[in-house]
Short mmCIF file of N, CA and C in Angstrom, two decimals:
data_model
loop_
_atom_site.label_atom_id
_atom_site.label_comp_id
_atom_site.label_asym_id
_atom_site.label_seq_id
_atom_site.Cartn_x
_atom_site.Cartn_y
_atom_site.Cartn_z
N MET A 1 -81.55 -36.56 -52.99
CA MET A 1 -80.73 -36.62 -52.44
C MET A 1 -81.11 -35.30 -51.67
N SER A 2 -81.51 -34.90 -50.14
CA SER A 2 -82.11 -33.93 -49.94
C SER A 2 -80.22 -32.76 -49.67
N VAL A 3 -80.12 -31.62 -48.96
CA VAL A 3 -78.65 -31.47 -49.16
C VAL A 3 -78.13 -31.54 -47.93
N SER A 4 -78.19 -31.98 -46.68
CA SER A 4 -77.97 -32.85 -45.41
C SER A 4 -77.78 -33.90 -45.92
N GLN A 5 -78.22 -35.06 -46.90
CA GLN A 5 -77.91 -36.34 -46.78
C GLN A 5 -76.76 -35.99 -47.69
N ALA A 6 -76.96 -35.15 -48.33
CA ALA A 6 -75.83 -34.73 -49.56
C ALA A 6 -74.67 -34.75 -48.74
N ALA A 7 -74.74 -33.63 -47.53
CA ALA A 7 -73.08 -32.86 -47.49
C ALA A 7 -72.88 -34.50 -45.92
N ASP A 8 -73.53 -34.87 -46.06
CA ASP A 8 -73.07 -36.31 -45.60
C ASP A 8 -72.41 -37.95 -45.82
N PHE A 9 -72.92 -37.61 -47.44
CA PHE A 9 -72.26 -38.41 -47.99
C PHE A 9 -70.52 -38.04 -48.08
N LEU A 10 -71.10 -36.35 -48.86
CA LEU A 10 -69.42 -35.77 -49.01
C LEU A 10 -68.87 -35.93 -48.35
N GLY A 11 -69.11 -35.67 -47.07
CA GLY A 11 -68.24 -35.47 -45.03
C GLY A 11 -67.42 -36.97 -45.22
N ILE A 12 -67.89 -38.19 -46.04
CA ILE A 12 -68.01 -39.57 -45.32
C ILE A 12 -66.82 -39.85 -46.34
N SER A 13 -67.37 -39.54 -47.48
CA SER A 13 -66.30 -40.22 -48.68
C SER A 13 -64.68 -38.48 -48.69
N VAL A 14 -65.28 -37.13 -47.80
CA VAL A 14 -63.45 -36.39 -47.56
C VAL A 14 -63.17 -37.25 -46.75
N ARG A 15 -63.29 -37.98 -45.37
CA ARG A 15 -62.65 -38.91 -44.96
C ARG A 15 -62.09 -40.03 -45.53
N SER A 16 -62.40 -41.37 -46.28
CA SER A 16 -62.59 -42.33 -46.59
C SER A 16 -60.83 -41.66 -47.55
N VAL A 17 -60.46 -40.58 -48.01
CA VAL A 17 -60.18 -39.77 -49.15
C VAL A 17 -58.98 -39.98 -48.01
N ARG A 18 -59.27 -38.90 -47.53
CA ARG A 18 -57.97 -38.60 -46.57
C ARG A 18 -56.97 -39.64 -45.75
N ARG A 19 -58.15 -40.80 -45.22
CA ARG A 19 -57.52 -42.02 -45.15
C ARG A 19 -56.45 -42.62 -45.94
N HIS A 20 -57.09 -42.95 -46.94
CA HIS A 20 -56.58 -43.50 -47.89
C HIS A 20 -55.00 -42.84 -48.82
N SER A 21 -55.17 -41.84 -48.67
CA SER A 21 -54.77 -41.03 -49.33
C SER A 21 -52.99 -41.28 -49.21
N ALA A 22 -51.66 -41.30 -49.73
CA ALA A 22 -50.94 -41.34 -49.44
C ALA A 22 -50.01 -39.87 -48.92
N ASN A 23 -50.62 -39.23 -50.09
CA ASN A 23 -50.34 -37.97 -49.63
C ASN A 23 -51.64 -36.89 -49.10
N GLY A 24 -51.39 -37.09 -47.80
CA GLY A 24 -52.12 -36.34 -46.91
C GLY A 24 -52.91 -34.98 -47.86
N ASP A 25 -51.57 -34.19 -47.58
CA ASP A 25 -51.91 -32.67 -47.92
C ASP A 25 -52.32 -32.28 -49.10
N LEU A 26 -51.94 -33.01 -50.57
CA LEU A 26 -52.56 -32.87 -52.10
C LEU A 26 -54.01 -33.59 -51.31
N ALA A 27 -53.98 -34.90 -51.17
CA ALA A 27 -55.95 -34.82 -51.29
C ALA A 27 -56.23 -33.72 -51.03
N HIS A 28 -56.11 -33.71 -49.72
CA HIS A 28 -56.78 -32.04 -48.49
C HIS A 28 -57.27 -31.16 -49.12
N ARG A 29 -56.12 -30.46 -49.69
CA ARG A 29 -55.80 -29.42 -50.87
C ARG A 29 -57.53 -29.19 -51.70
N ARG A 30 -57.61 -30.99 -53.02
CA ARG A 30 -58.43 -30.96 -53.83
C ARG A 30 -59.45 -31.19 -52.95
N VAL A 31 -59.65 -31.76 -52.36
CA VAL A 31 -61.29 -31.90 -51.40
C VAL A 31 -61.64 -30.48 -51.14
N GLY A 32 -60.54 -29.94 -50.88
CA GLY A 32 -61.14 -28.66 -49.54
C GLY A 32 -62.04 -27.67 -50.70
N TRP A 33 -61.16 -27.64 -52.02
CA TRP A 33 -61.41 -26.95 -53.38
C TRP A 33 -63.33 -27.95 -53.86
N LEU A 34 -62.91 -29.13 -53.59
CA LEU A 34 -63.99 -29.91 -54.36
C LEU A 34 -65.00 -29.69 -53.69
N LEU A 35 -64.67 -29.28 -52.11
CA LEU A 35 -66.64 -29.32 -51.08
C LEU A 35 -66.38 -27.94 -51.68
N LYS A 36 -65.69 -26.27 -51.67
CA LYS A 36 -66.56 -25.41 -51.92
C LYS A 36 -67.96 -25.28 -53.29
N TYR A 37 -66.53 -26.20 -54.58
CA TYR A 37 -67.50 -26.01 -55.30
C TYR A 37 -68.70 -26.48 -54.96
N GLU A 38 -68.65 -28.11 -54.77
CA GLU A 38 -69.67 -28.62 -53.99
C GLU A 38 -70.65 -28.16 -53.25
N ARG A 39 -70.51 -27.54 -52.77
CA ARG A 39 -71.13 -26.63 -51.52
C ARG A 39 -71.72 -25.49 -52.42
N SER A 40 -71.60 -25.37 -53.99
CA SER A 40 -72.15 -24.18 -54.43
C SER A 40 -72.99 -24.54 -55.40
N VAL A 41 -73.01 -25.79 -55.87
CA VAL A 41 -73.88 -26.17 -55.69
C VAL A 41 -75.21 -26.43 -55.94
N LEU A 42 -74.85 -28.04 -54.56
CA LEU A 42 -75.63 -27.26 -53.55
C LEU A 42 -76.28 -26.63 -53.30
N ASP A 43 -75.88 -25.34 -53.16
CA ASP A 43 -76.58 -24.03 -52.83
C ASP A 43 -77.43 -23.50 -53.90
N ALA A 44 -76.96 -23.61 -55.06
CA ALA A 44 -77.69 -23.38 -56.54
C ALA A 44 -78.49 -24.20 -56.50
N PHE A 45 -78.92 -25.71 -56.08
CA PHE A 45 -79.94 -26.42 -56.59
C PHE A 45 -80.87 -26.18 -55.02
N ALA A 46 -80.19 -25.86 -53.97
CA ALA A 46 -81.56 -25.94 -53.04
C ALA A 46 -82.83 -24.29 -53.42
N LYS A 47 -81.25 -23.18 -53.87
CA LYS A 47 -82.25 -22.37 -53.90
C LYS A 47 -82.86 -22.53 -55.51
N ASN A 48 -82.96 -23.06 -56.26
CA ASN A 48 -83.89 -23.01 -57.13
C ASN A 48 -85.25 -24.05 -56.94
N ILE A 49 -84.51 -25.46 -56.14
CA ILE A 49 -85.63 -25.85 -55.15
C ILE A 49 -86.85 -24.89 -54.64
N GLY A 50 -86.41 -24.21 -53.70
CA GLY A 50 -87.21 -23.14 -52.74
C GLY A 50 -87.78 -22.53 -54.15
N GLY A 51 -86.94 -21.70 -55.49
CA GLY A 51 -87.74 -21.36 -56.33
C GLY A 51 -89.02 -21.97 -56.97
N ASN A 52 -88.37 -22.61 -56.96
CA ASN A 52 -90.01 -23.51 -57.85
C ASN A 52 -90.55 -23.70 -56.92
N ARG A 53 -90.63 -24.31 -55.41
CA ARG A 53 -91.96 -24.35 -54.54
C ARG A 53 -92.76 -23.11 -54.64
N LYS A 54 -91.48 -21.96 -54.70
CA LYS A 54 -92.54 -20.68 -53.67
C LYS A 54 -93.46 -20.84 -54.74
N GLY A 55 -93.03 -20.71 -56.14
CA GLY A 55 -93.62 -20.61 -57.44
C GLY A 55 -94.72 -21.53 -57.96
N ARG A 56 -94.29 -22.86 -57.71
CA ARG A 56 -95.67 -23.11 -57.18
C ARG A 56 -96.93 -22.77 -56.56
N ALA A 57 -97.21 -22.26 -55.73
CA ALA A 57 -97.51 -22.11 -54.22
C ALA A 57 -98.68 -20.79 -55.10
N ARG A 58 -97.51 -20.15 -55.76
CA ARG A 58 -98.28 -19.09 -55.79
C ARG A 58 -99.48 -19.73 -56.73
#
């Protein structure tokens, strides 16, 4: 899965969580924390792939 596909997937899941949640504020806060965590994981993952590609290219 590419980073943009992952972002699309996360965006869809966030919207559905918000829509179906009885307590929207709590869900929103929890989702905000999850997205921050996911974003850092995706960034690290993307950097790792980039580093591997550079290593192979040399």
